[in-house]
Amino acid sequence: RQTLFKTFPTVPLTKTVNGIFVKERRSWLNKVESAILRFENSTSGILEVLKILSGEESLINEYSKHWFEIVLANMLYINTSIYLFDLPGCAENAWEIKKPTEDIEYHKILYCIITEKLQDFISLSRSLKPNSMPYIENWLLFHLSDLLHHSGSFDLDDNKENKRTSNVIRDSLLLNYSKDLYQSHNEWQFSLNYSSCVSPISKSKSNKFMEDVIKNQSFSSQTKLLKLISTCKKYGFEKLSITLQENYALKKKEENNLEEAIFWLNSCGSKHLLSTIINEQSLDNLATLSYSFQTTPFTENSSFVQLYKDYRSSIDKKDYSQAIKSLFVILDENKAPPKFFIDLIYDIIPVLEKFPYLFTRNNIESLMGHLQKFLLFHDTSNHPNFNEDKKIETKIYAIRYSLTRNLARSYLLSK
């Protein structure tokens, strides 16, 4: 018996079974048949072993625990020159003879692989829990389904509903793999690339996942923000791009970096938030901004900031004639937010007092008209815009007094 096992001929690793192997196997089988005759009346079980070695199918089927042992025994003892394309048929016959009774999921997966039923293999594998013994990694399932999809072999048939089922399976595997890339390996860019390739029926689910991935990225530098903005543009997430820039701007505002905050809000076109931040500032802060709104004053408030900067700049340079012109552009075009209106006029009063000849009677009457119209629609004693300025009433009194006095003087000088 030991001699027979030691001399068992090995199949050569060549494309075709050569004559040497056939001759060795025939010689070996002759020895097995001789041993069978010698132990024909034995009751020790050796006879059954010898008959299995000789390739007796009935005994192989009887003593094999399950179908896969039948396949292996068939390859070893019956059809030693079996070709790869013969394996599926061999496995199907073995499965019908002896189906498994234990580890059924594992055997089903193995059976699908050997019989080349890859769609069934994918369907079975994706339903397994990670703790189950034959758990198949997401990357293998996805790439296998993707290869079948692109080769045109993944569709179950020409039926539309079956094609939809095939797409759902592939999309599910793709998203699982994308999540695994992101959650386990932090490969967020690769994850986005994969999840963007789903079919239209899974696009909403994919977009939700992709947006969550982008939102969860931390960005403390402009470089990372620009990368995220580029990513949003690549996948068509324009609203998310605006949200990211708004969040970054608010962060810069909290760091007292008003210039950069305004730049990003102006860049992404966030009109409401830009107006809110401008309204929160003092005129002194706005006057010292180096950021220019001349190219893109897309909101009333940003347009006002640029005009006010020009106005204050003219005052600081003692170009009072230009300052007066800038002031009336702001007032006549109603550019000033209510919060800044009183201080805007108050800034020009020292010029009026020191250089009254620069103001015509029409200028002074126009200033009085603008002030009266503003006070008619704004209660400065209760309005939240003016609660921070405790001297608002004093400023209004000073403006009225100066305008009235200088208007009277202009009448006297004109006679």
Coordinates of C-alpha atoms in Angstrom, one line a residue:
R1 CA 0.0 0.0 0.0
Q2 CA 2.8 2.4 0.9
T3 CA 4.6 1.6 -2.3
L4 CA 1.5 2.5 -4.4
F5 CA 1.1 5.9 -2.7
K6 CA 4.8 6.7 -3.1
T7 CA 4.8 5.8 -6.8
F8 CA 1.6 7.7 -7.6
P9 CA 2.3 9.5 -10.9
T10 CA 2.0 13.3 -10.9
V11 CA 0.3 15.1 -13.7
P12 CA 2.9 17.2 -15.7
L13 CA 2.5 21.0 -15.7
T14 CA 2.2 21.2 -19.4
K15 CA -0.7 22.1 -21.8
T16 CA -1.0 18.5 -23.0
V17 CA -0.6 15.2 -21.2
N18 CA 2.6 13.7 -22.6
G19 CA 3.2 10.1 -23.4
I20 CA 5.6 9.5 -20.4
F21 CA 2.9 10.3 -17.9
V22 CA 0.3 8.1 -19.7
K23 CA 2.8 5.2 -19.7
E24 CA 3.6 5.8 -16.0
R25 CA 0.0 5.9 -15.0
R26 CA -0.9 2.8 -17.0
S27 CA 1.9 0.9 -15.2
W28 CA 0.7 2.2 -11.8
L29 CA -2.9 1.2 -12.5
N30 CA -1.7 -2.3 -13.3
K31 CA -0.1 -2.5 -9.9
V32 CA -3.3 -1.3 -8.3
E33 CA -5.4 -4.0 -10.1
S34 CA -2.9 -6.6 -9.1
A35 CA -3.2 -5.5 -5.5
I36 CA -7.0 -5.7 -5.8
L37 CA -6.8 -9.3 -6.8
R38 CA -4.5 -10.0 -4.0
F39 CA -6.8 -8.5 -1.3
E40 CA -10.1 -9.5 -2.9
N41 CA -11.2 -11.4 0.3
S42 CA -9.8 -8.8 2.8
T43 CA -12.1 -7.3 5.3
S44 CA -9.7 -4.6 6.6
G45 CA -11.0 -1.9 4.2
I46 CA -7.9 -1.9 2.1
L47 CA -9.9 -3.3 -0.8
E48 CA -12.1 -0.3 -0.9
V49 CA -9.1 2.0 -0.8
L50 CA -7.5 0.2 -3.8
K51 CA -10.8 0.3 -5.8
I52 CA -11.0 4.1 -5.1
L53 CA -7.4 4.4 -6.4
S54 CA -8.3 2.5 -9.5
G55 CA -11.1 5.0 -10.2
E56 CA -14.3 3.1 -9.2
E57 CA -16.9 5.9 -9.3
S58 CA -19.5 4.2 -7.1
L59 CA -17.1 4.0 -4.2
I60 CA -15.7 7.5 -4.7
N61 CA -19.2 8.9 -4.6
E62 CA -20.1 6.8 -1.5
Y63 CA -17.0 7.7 0.6
S64 CA -16.7 11.4 -0.4
K65 CA -18.1 13.8 2.2
H66 CA -19.4 16.2 -0.3
W67 CA -19.3 17.2 -4.0
F68 CA -15.9 18.9 -3.9
E69 CA -14.2 15.7 -2.8
I70 CA -15.9 14.0 -5.7
V71 CA -14.4 16.6 -8.1
L72 CA -10.9 16.2 -6.6
A73 CA -11.1 12.4 -6.7
N74 CA -12.3 12.5 -10.2
M75 CA -9.3 14.6 -11.2
L76 CA -6.9 12.3 -9.3
Y77 CA -8.2 8.8 -10.0
I78 CA -10.6 8.9 -13.0
N79 CA -10.0 11.7 -15.5
T80 CA -6.4 12.7 -14.8
S81 CA -6.1 14.5 -18.1
I82 CA -9.2 16.7 -17.5
Y83 CA -9.1 20.1 -19.2
L84 CA -10.1 23.4 -17.6
F85 CA -13.3 23.7 -19.7
D86 CA -14.4 20.3 -18.4
L87 CA -14.4 21.3 -14.8
P88 CA -17.8 23.1 -14.7
G89 CA -19.6 20.0 -16.0
C90 CA -17.6 17.8 -13.6
A91 CA -18.6 20.1 -10.7
E92 CA -22.3 20.2 -11.7
N93 CA -22.5 16.4 -11.8
A94 CA -20.7 16.1 -8.4
W95 CA -23.1 18.7 -6.9
E96 CA -26.1 16.6 -8.0
I97 CA -24.6 13.5 -6.5
K98 CA -23.7 14.8 -3.1
K99 CA -24.8 18.3 -2.0
P100 CA -23.1 19.8 1.1
T101 CA -24.8 19.6 4.5
E102 CA -22.4 21.9 6.4
D103 CA -20.9 25.3 5.6
I104 CA -23.4 25.5 2.8
E105 CA -22.7 29.2 1.9
Y106 CA -19.0 28.4 1.5
H107 CA -19.7 25.5 -0.8
K108 CA -22.2 27.5 -2.8
I109 CA -19.6 30.2 -3.4
L110 CA -16.9 27.6 -4.3
Y111 CA -19.4 25.9 -6.7
C112 CA -20.2 29.2 -8.4
I113 CA -16.5 29.9 -9.0
I114 CA -15.8 26.4 -10.4
T115 CA -18.9 26.4 -12.6
E116 CA -18.2 30.0 -13.8
K117 CA -21.5 31.2 -12.5
L118 CA -19.9 34.6 -11.6
Q119 CA -23.2 36.5 -11.3
D120 CA -24.5 34.0 -8.7
F121 CA -21.1 34.2 -7.0
I122 CA -21.3 38.0 -6.6
S123 CA -25.0 37.8 -5.4
L124 CA -24.1 35.2 -2.8
S125 CA -20.9 36.9 -1.6
R126 CA -22.4 40.4 -1.1
S127 CA -25.1 39.0 1.1
L128 CA -22.5 37.4 3.5
K129 CA -21.7 39.1 6.8
P130 CA -18.1 40.1 7.6
N131 CA -17.9 37.5 10.4
S132 CA -18.9 34.6 8.2
M133 CA -16.2 32.1 7.2
P134 CA -16.3 32.6 3.4
Y135 CA -16.4 36.4 3.6
I136 CA -15.2 37.9 0.3
E137 CA -13.5 41.3 0.4
N138 CA -15.4 44.2 -1.2
W139 CA -12.5 45.0 -3.6
L140 CA -12.7 41.5 -5.2
L141 CA -16.5 41.6 -5.6
F142 CA -16.5 45.0 -7.1
H143 CA -13.7 44.6 -9.5
L144 CA -15.1 41.2 -10.7
S145 CA -18.5 42.7 -11.3
D146 CA -17.0 45.7 -13.0
L147 CA -15.0 43.6 -15.3
L148 CA -18.1 41.6 -16.2
H149 CA -20.0 44.8 -16.6
H150 CA -17.6 46.3 -19.1
S151 CA -17.2 43.0 -21.0
G152 CA -21.0 42.9 -21.4
S153 CA -21.2 39.6 -19.5
F154 CA -22.9 40.9 -16.4
D155 CA -26.4 41.5 -17.7
L156 CA -28.5 38.5 -16.9
D157 CA -30.3 38.7 -20.2
D158 CA -31.9 41.2 -22.5
N159 CA -34.8 41.7 -20.1
K160 CA -34.9 45.3 -18.9
E161 CA -35.8 44.4 -15.3
N162 CA -32.9 41.9 -15.2
K163 CA -30.5 44.5 -16.6
R164 CA -31.7 46.9 -13.9
T165 CA -31.1 44.2 -11.2
S166 CA -27.6 43.8 -12.6
N167 CA -26.9 47.5 -12.4
V168 CA -28.2 47.6 -8.8
I169 CA -25.9 44.8 -7.8
R170 CA -22.9 46.4 -9.4
D171 CA -23.7 49.8 -8.0
S172 CA -24.1 48.4 -4.5
L173 CA -20.7 46.6 -4.7
L174 CA -19.1 49.8 -6.1
L175 CA -20.5 51.9 -3.2
N176 CA -19.5 49.4 -0.6
Y177 CA -16.0 49.4 -2.0
S178 CA -15.9 53.2 -2.1
K179 CA -17.0 53.4 1.6
D180 CA -14.3 50.9 2.5
L181 CA -11.7 53.0 0.7
Y182 CA -12.8 56.1 2.6
Q183 CA -13.5 54.6 6.1
S184 CA -10.8 52.1 6.4
H185 CA -8.0 53.7 4.3
N186 CA -8.9 57.4 4.2
E187 CA -8.5 57.4 0.4
W188 CA -11.2 60.0 0.0
Q189 CA -10.3 61.0 -3.6
F190 CA -10.2 57.4 -4.9
S191 CA -13.4 56.8 -3.1
L192 CA -15.1 59.7 -4.9
N193 CA -13.7 58.5 -8.3
Y194 CA -15.2 55.1 -7.8
S195 CA -18.6 56.1 -6.4
S196 CA -19.1 58.6 -9.3
C197 CA -19.2 55.7 -11.8
V198 CA -22.5 54.3 -10.7
S199 CA -25.4 53.9 -13.1
P200 CA -28.1 56.6 -13.2
I201 CA -30.5 54.6 -11.0
S202 CA -28.1 54.8 -8.1
K203 CA -26.9 58.4 -8.7
S204 CA -28.8 60.0 -5.9
K205 CA -27.4 57.6 -3.3
S206 CA -23.9 58.0 -4.7
N207 CA -24.2 61.8 -4.7
K208 CA -25.3 61.8 -1.0
F209 CA -22.3 59.7 -0.1
M210 CA -19.9 61.8 -2.1
E211 CA -21.2 65.0 -0.6
D212 CA -20.8 63.6 2.9
V213 CA -17.2 62.6 2.1
I214 CA -16.3 66.1 0.9
K215 CA -18.1 67.8 3.9
N216 CA -16.1 65.7 6.4
Q217 CA -12.8 66.8 5.0
S218 CA -11.0 69.3 7.3
F219 CA -9.4 72.2 5.6
S220 CA -7.2 74.7 7.5
S221 CA -5.4 76.0 4.5
Q222 CA -6.3 77.6 1.2
T223 CA -4.5 74.8 -0.7
K224 CA -6.9 72.1 0.8
L225 CA -9.9 74.4 0.2
L226 CA -8.9 74.9 -3.5
K227 CA -8.6 71.2 -3.9
L228 CA -12.1 70.6 -2.5
I229 CA -13.5 73.4 -4.7
S230 CA -11.9 71.7 -7.7
T231 CA -13.4 68.4 -6.6
C232 CA -16.8 69.9 -6.3
K233 CA -16.5 71.4 -9.8
K234 CA -15.4 68.1 -11.2
Y235 CA -18.5 66.2 -9.8
G236 CA -21.0 69.0 -10.3
F237 CA -21.5 70.0 -6.6
E238 CA -21.8 73.7 -7.0
K239 CA -23.9 74.4 -3.9
L240 CA -21.5 72.4 -1.8
S241 CA -18.6 74.4 -3.2
I242 CA -20.3 77.6 -2.0
T243 CA -21.0 76.1 1.4
L244 CA -17.3 75.2 1.8
Q245 CA -16.2 78.7 0.9
E246 CA -18.8 80.2 3.2
N247 CA -17.6 78.0 6.1
Y248 CA -14.0 78.9 5.4
A249 CA -14.9 82.6 5.3
L250 CA -16.7 82.4 8.6
K251 CA -13.6 80.7 10.1
K252 CA -11.4 83.5 8.8
K253 CA -13.8 86.1 10.3
E254 CA -13.5 84.4 13.7
E255 CA -9.8 84.7 13.3
N256 CA -10.2 88.5 12.7
N257 CA -9.0 88.0 9.1
L258 CA -11.8 90.1 7.6
E259 CA -9.9 90.6 4.3
E260 CA -9.8 86.9 3.5
A261 CA -13.3 86.3 4.7
I262 CA -14.7 89.0 2.3
F263 CA -12.5 87.6 -0.5
W264 CA -14.0 84.1 -0.3
L265 CA -17.6 85.4 0.1
N266 CA -17.2 87.6 -2.9
S267 CA -15.5 84.8 -4.8
C268 CA -18.4 82.3 -4.2
G269 CA -21.1 84.9 -4.7
S270 CA -22.6 84.6 -1.2
K271 CA -24.5 87.8 -1.2
H272 CA -26.5 87.4 2.0
L273 CA -23.6 86.3 4.2
L274 CA -21.3 89.0 2.7
S275 CA -23.9 91.7 3.5
T276 CA -24.4 90.3 7.0
I277 CA -20.6 90.5 7.7
I278 CA -20.3 94.0 6.3
N279 CA -23.2 95.1 8.5
E280 CA -21.4 93.7 11.5
Q281 CA -18.4 96.0 10.9
S282 CA -17.7 99.6 11.9
L283 CA -17.1 102.2 9.2
D284 CA -13.5 102.5 10.5
N285 CA -13.0 98.8 9.8
L286 CA -14.5 99.1 6.3
A287 CA -12.4 102.1 5.5
T288 CA -9.1 100.3 6.3
L289 CA -9.9 97.2 4.1
S290 CA -7.3 96.7 1.4
Y291 CA -9.6 94.4 -0.6
S292 CA -11.1 96.1 -3.7
F293 CA -14.7 95.6 -4.7
Q294 CA -14.3 97.7 -7.9
T295 CA -14.2 94.6 -10.2
T296 CA -17.0 92.6 -8.7
P297 CA -19.4 94.7 -6.5
F298 CA -22.1 92.2 -6.8
T299 CA -24.1 93.3 -3.8
E300 CA -25.4 96.7 -2.6
N301 CA -23.3 96.4 0.5
S302 CA -20.1 95.5 -1.3
S303 CA -20.7 98.4 -3.7
F304 CA -21.2 100.7 -0.7
V305 CA -18.0 99.5 0.9
Q306 CA -16.0 100.5 -2.2
L307 CA -17.7 103.9 -2.5
Y308 CA -17.2 104.5 1.2
K309 CA -13.5 103.7 1.0
D310 CA -13.2 106.2 -1.9
Y311 CA -15.1 108.7 0.2
R312 CA -12.9 108.3 3.3
S313 CA -9.8 108.2 1.2
S314 CA -10.7 111.6 -0.3
I315 CA -11.2 113.1 3.2
D316 CA -7.9 111.7 4.4
K317 CA -6.2 113.2 1.4
K318 CA -8.0 116.5 2.0
D319 CA -9.5 116.2 -1.4
Y320 CA -12.8 117.6 0.0
S321 CA -14.4 118.3 -3.4
Q322 CA -14.1 114.7 -4.4
A323 CA -15.3 113.6 -1.0
I324 CA -18.5 115.6 -1.4
K325 CA -19.0 114.1 -4.8
S326 CA -18.5 110.6 -3.4
L327 CA -20.9 111.3 -0.6
F328 CA -23.7 112.3 -2.9
V329 CA -23.2 109.3 -5.1
I330 CA -23.8 107.1 -2.0
L331 CA -26.8 109.1 -0.9
D332 CA -28.5 109.7 -4.2
E333 CA -28.1 106.1 -5.2
N334 CA -29.3 104.9 -1.8
K335 CA -26.2 102.7 -1.3
A336 CA -25.7 103.2 2.4
P337 CA -27.1 100.5 4.7
P338 CA -29.2 102.0 7.5
K339 CA -26.7 101.2 10.2
F340 CA -24.1 103.5 8.6
F341 CA -26.2 106.3 7.3
I342 CA -25.8 108.7 10.3
D343 CA -22.1 108.2 10.6
L344 CA -21.7 108.7 6.9
I345 CA -23.1 112.2 7.0
Y346 CA -21.5 112.9 10.4
D347 CA -18.0 112.3 8.8
I348 CA -18.5 115.3 6.5
I349 CA -19.7 117.8 9.1
P350 CA -16.1 118.8 10.1
V351 CA -15.4 119.6 6.5
L352 CA -18.7 121.6 6.3
E353 CA -17.8 123.6 9.4
K354 CA -14.2 124.3 8.3
F355 CA -14.7 124.8 4.5
P356 CA -18.4 125.9 4.1
Y357 CA -17.6 127.5 0.7
L358 CA -17.2 124.0 -0.8
F359 CA -20.9 123.3 -0.3
T360 CA -23.5 124.9 -2.4
R361 CA -27.0 125.7 -1.0
N362 CA -28.3 122.8 -3.0
N363 CA -25.7 120.5 -1.4
I364 CA -26.8 121.5 2.1
E365 CA -30.6 121.2 1.2
S366 CA -30.0 117.8 -0.3
L367 CA -28.2 116.6 2.9
M368 CA -31.1 117.9 5.0
G369 CA -33.5 116.1 2.7
H370 CA -31.7 112.8 2.9
L371 CA -31.5 113.1 6.7
Q372 CA -35.2 113.9 7.0
K373 CA -36.2 111.0 4.7
F374 CA -34.0 108.6 6.6
L375 CA -35.4 109.7 10.0
L376 CA -39.0 109.4 8.7
F377 CA -38.5 105.7 8.1
H378 CA -36.1 104.7 10.8
D379 CA -36.7 105.1 14.6
T380 CA -33.1 105.6 15.8
S381 CA -34.1 105.2 19.4
N382 CA -35.4 101.7 19.1
H383 CA -33.9 100.3 15.9
P384 CA -31.4 97.4 16.6
N385 CA -29.0 98.9 14.0
F386 CA -28.4 101.8 16.3
N387 CA -28.4 100.2 19.8
E388 CA -24.6 99.9 19.8
D389 CA -24.1 103.6 19.3
K390 CA -25.0 105.4 22.5
K391 CA -24.3 108.8 20.9
I392 CA -26.6 108.5 17.9
E393 CA -29.0 111.2 19.1
T394 CA -26.1 113.6 19.8
K395 CA -24.8 112.9 16.3
I396 CA -28.2 113.6 14.7
Y397 CA -28.4 116.9 16.7
A398 CA -24.9 117.9 15.6
I399 CA -25.7 117.2 12.0
R400 CA -29.0 119.1 12.1
Y401 CA -27.4 122.1 13.9
S402 CA -24.5 122.3 11.4
L403 CA -26.8 121.9 8.3
T404 CA -29.3 124.5 9.6
R405 CA -26.6 127.0 10.5
N406 CA -24.7 126.6 7.2
L407 CA -27.9 126.7 5.2
A408 CA -28.8 130.0 6.8
R409 CA -25.3 131.3 6.1
S410 CA -25.5 130.2 2.5
Y411 CA -28.7 132.3 2.1
L412 CA -27.0 135.3 3.6
L413 CA -24.0 135.0 1.4
S414 CA -26.1 134.7 -1.7
K415 CA -27.7 138.2 -1.0

